[in-house]
Amino acid sequence: MNNKIFLAALVFFLMGFCFFCSFSIYQIRVRQCLLWTCAPDRAFSVFDLSLPNHLLPDNAVVNPMVIPSDPSGVESGNISFFWQEAEGPYGGVLDVDRYGTEMGAKKAFESGLYWRSRGSYRAHAEITYESPFADEFLIGCGSSMFDNGYECSLTARYQEYVVDFNSSIDRQMSESQFEQIAINIDQQMISYLGQE
C-alpha cells in the first residue's frame, strides 16, 4: 500500500515538475521573462501606435505597420515612410518594441545608444522637447551611420517599451517638424500607458 502511495506521489510530482519546466521554457522563449519578472499585460498593442500623417511631407508614402523580419521584442512593429526629392528619396522609420521585462527594454535602449554613438548624432539647438513621462528619452541629429545623409533620431524607453524614430531632414522635413512628430509619439505612449 505504501509503495502505491509513494509511486502515485512520485508520478504526481514528476508531472508537476514537467509542467513547471514546460511553462518556464514557454515564458522564457515566448515572453522573454520568467514568472514574477514578466511585464504586466497591457490593454494596447504596439500596432496601436501611428505616425501623424499631417506632420509628414505632403508627398510622403506611409507604409502600414508590419512585424519586422527580425523582431527584437515579444511584440514588435515597424512603420516606414519615404518621399521623393530631386536629389533622390528621403524617408524614415518608426520602430516600437515591447520586451518581456523592463530590464530587457533597458538593455535594448542601451544597445541603441551604442549604435547611435557610432554616427555623429548630437543634441540640436532647435529641438528642446523632453518627455515628462518616458523613463529614458533622447533626441539627436547628425550624419546617418548608414550614410543616408543628415537625419534626426529619437530613442525612448517607456517601462518595457522601446521606441525608435528617425527621419531624413531636408526641405520638406525640418528639425521642428521632426520634434512635433516626436512629441506626438510621446503623447501616444503617455495616453496608452496612462490608461493602465
Coordinates of C-alpha atoms in Angstrom, one line a residue:
M1 CA 0.0 0.0 0.0
N2 CA 2.8 2.4 0.9
N3 CA 4.5 1.7 -2.4
K4 CA 1.4 2.6 -4.3
I5 CA 1.1 5.9 -2.4
F6 CA 4.8 6.6 -2.9
L7 CA 4.5 5.8 -6.7
A8 CA 1.4 8.0 -7.1
A9 CA 3.1 10.9 -5.2
L10 CA 6.2 10.4 -7.4
V11 CA 4.2 10.4 -10.6
F12 CA 2.2 13.5 -9.5
F13 CA 5.5 15.3 -8.5
L14 CA 7.1 14.4 -11.9
M15 CA 4.1 15.6 -13.8
G16 CA 4.0 18.8 -11.9
F17 CA 7.8 19.3 -12.4
C18 CA 7.4 18.7 -16.2
F19 CA 4.5 21.1 -16.4
F20 CA 6.5 23.8 -14.5
C21 CA 9.6 23.3 -16.7
S22 CA 7.4 23.5 -19.9
F23 CA 5.7 26.6 -18.6
S24 CA 9.1 28.2 -17.7
I25 CA 10.5 27.4 -21.1
Y26 CA 7.5 28.9 -22.8
Q27 CA 7.8 32.0 -20.7
I28 CA 11.5 32.4 -21.4
R29 CA 11.2 31.7 -25.2
V30 CA 8.0 33.5 -26.0
R31 CA 7.5 36.2 -23.3
Q32 CA 11.3 36.8 -22.6
C33 CA 10.6 36.6 -18.9
L34 CA 10.1 34.2 -16.0
L35 CA 7.0 34.3 -13.8
W36 CA 7.3 37.3 -11.4
T37 CA 9.7 39.2 -13.7
C38 CA 7.2 39.5 -16.6
A39 CA 5.8 42.8 -17.6
P40 CA 2.1 43.2 -16.9
D41 CA -0.5 42.5 -19.6
R42 CA -1.5 45.7 -21.5
A43 CA -4.7 46.9 -23.0
F44 CA -3.0 48.1 -26.1
S45 CA -0.6 46.7 -28.7
V46 CA 2.5 48.3 -30.4
F47 CA 0.3 48.2 -33.5
D48 CA -2.0 50.9 -32.0
L49 CA 0.8 53.5 -32.4
S50 CA 0.8 55.6 -35.6
L51 CA 2.6 58.4 -37.3
P52 CA 0.9 61.8 -37.6
N53 CA 0.5 62.0 -41.4
H54 CA -0.3 65.7 -41.2
L55 CA 3.2 66.3 -39.9
L56 CA 5.0 64.3 -42.7
P57 CA 5.9 65.8 -46.1
D58 CA 2.8 66.2 -48.4
N59 CA 4.1 63.6 -50.9
A60 CA 5.2 61.1 -48.2
V61 CA 4.2 57.5 -48.7
V62 CA 3.5 55.8 -45.4
N63 CA 3.5 52.1 -45.2
P64 CA 1.3 50.3 -42.7
M65 CA 2.9 48.9 -39.6
V66 CA 4.3 45.5 -40.0
I67 CA 6.1 42.9 -37.9
P68 CA 9.8 43.3 -38.7
S69 CA 11.6 40.4 -40.3
D70 CA 13.8 40.1 -37.2
P71 CA 11.7 41.3 -34.3
S72 CA 13.6 42.1 -31.1
G73 CA 10.8 42.2 -28.6
V74 CA 7.9 39.9 -27.6
E75 CA 5.9 42.3 -29.7
S76 CA 7.5 44.5 -32.5
G77 CA 6.1 46.8 -35.1
N78 CA 7.7 48.9 -37.8
I79 CA 6.3 51.8 -39.9
S80 CA 8.4 53.1 -42.8
F81 CA 7.8 56.2 -44.9
F82 CA 9.5 57.9 -47.8
W83 CA 9.2 60.9 -50.1
Q84 CA 10.9 61.9 -53.3
E85 CA 13.1 65.0 -53.9
A86 CA 15.1 66.0 -56.9
E87 CA 18.3 64.6 -55.2
G88 CA 16.7 61.2 -54.5
P89 CA 14.4 59.5 -52.0
Y90 CA 14.3 60.5 -48.3
G91 CA 12.4 58.8 -45.5
G92 CA 12.4 57.4 -42.1
V93 CA 11.1 54.6 -39.8
L94 CA 9.3 54.2 -36.5
D95 CA 10.2 51.0 -34.6
V96 CA 8.3 50.0 -31.5
D97 CA 9.4 47.0 -29.4
R98 CA 7.8 45.6 -26.3
Y99 CA 10.1 43.4 -24.2
G100 CA 9.1 40.8 -21.7
T101 CA 10.8 42.7 -18.8
E102 CA 11.7 46.3 -18.1
M103 CA 15.3 45.1 -17.8
G104 CA 15.2 43.7 -21.3
A105 CA 14.0 47.1 -22.5
K106 CA 16.8 48.9 -20.6
K107 CA 19.4 46.7 -22.3
A108 CA 17.8 47.3 -25.7
F109 CA 17.8 51.1 -25.1
E110 CA 21.5 51.0 -24.1
S111 CA 22.3 48.9 -27.2
G112 CA 20.6 51.5 -29.4
L113 CA 22.7 54.2 -27.8
Y114 CA 25.8 52.3 -28.6
W115 CA 24.9 52.1 -32.3
R116 CA 23.8 55.7 -32.3
S117 CA 27.2 56.8 -30.9
R118 CA 28.8 55.3 -34.0
G119 CA 27.2 58.1 -36.0
S120 CA 27.6 61.8 -35.3
Y121 CA 24.3 62.4 -33.5
R122 CA 24.2 65.4 -31.2
A123 CA 21.6 67.5 -29.5
H124 CA 20.1 70.1 -31.7
A125 CA 19.5 73.7 -30.5
E126 CA 16.0 73.8 -32.2
I127 CA 14.8 70.6 -30.5
T128 CA 14.2 71.2 -26.8
Y129 CA 11.4 68.8 -26.0
E130 CA 11.9 66.5 -23.0
S131 CA 9.3 63.8 -22.3
P132 CA 7.6 64.3 -18.9
F133 CA 6.8 60.6 -18.9
A134 CA 9.5 58.4 -20.5
D135 CA 12.0 56.6 -18.3
E136 CA 14.7 57.5 -20.9
F137 CA 14.4 59.9 -23.8
L138 CA 17.0 61.1 -26.2
I139 CA 16.8 63.1 -29.4
G140 CA 19.8 63.9 -31.6
C141 CA 20.6 64.9 -35.2
G142 CA 23.6 64.2 -37.4
S143 CA 25.0 62.2 -40.2
S144 CA 23.4 58.8 -40.5
M145 CA 25.7 55.9 -39.6
F146 CA 24.3 54.1 -42.7
D147 CA 25.4 57.0 -44.9
N148 CA 21.9 58.1 -45.6
G149 CA 22.7 61.8 -45.1
Y150 CA 21.6 64.1 -42.4
E151 CA 18.8 62.9 -40.1
C152 CA 17.3 63.2 -36.6
S153 CA 16.6 60.3 -34.3
L154 CA 14.5 59.7 -31.2
T155 CA 15.2 56.8 -28.8
A156 CA 12.9 56.5 -25.8
R157 CA 12.0 53.9 -23.2
Y158 CA 8.7 53.6 -21.5
Q159 CA 8.8 50.8 -18.9
E160 CA 9.1 47.7 -21.1
Y161 CA 8.7 49.6 -24.4
V162 CA 11.5 51.0 -26.6
V163 CA 10.6 53.5 -29.3
D164 CA 13.0 54.4 -32.1
F165 CA 12.0 57.0 -34.7
N166 CA 14.4 58.5 -37.2
S167 CA 13.9 60.6 -40.3
S168 CA 15.8 62.3 -43.0
I169 CA 15.9 66.1 -42.6
D170 CA 15.6 68.2 -45.8
R171 CA 13.5 71.0 -47.3
Q172 CA 10.3 69.0 -46.7
M173 CA 11.1 67.7 -43.2
S174 CA 12.7 70.2 -40.8
E175 CA 14.0 69.7 -37.3
S176 CA 11.0 71.4 -35.9
Q177 CA 8.7 69.0 -37.8
F178 CA 10.7 66.1 -36.5
E179 CA 10.3 67.5 -33.0
Q180 CA 6.5 67.7 -33.4
I181 CA 6.3 64.1 -34.6
A182 CA 8.5 63.1 -31.5
I183 CA 6.0 64.9 -29.3
N184 CA 3.1 63.2 -30.9
I185 CA 4.7 59.8 -30.4
D186 CA 5.4 60.6 -26.8
Q187 CA 1.8 61.7 -26.2
Q188 CA 0.5 58.5 -27.7
M189 CA 2.7 56.5 -25.2
I190 CA 1.6 58.7 -22.4
S191 CA -2.1 58.2 -23.3
Y192 CA -1.8 54.4 -23.7
L193 CA 0.3 53.7 -20.6
G194 CA -1.6 56.3 -18.6
Q195 CA -4.7 54.2 -19.0
E196 CA -3.1 51.3 -17.3

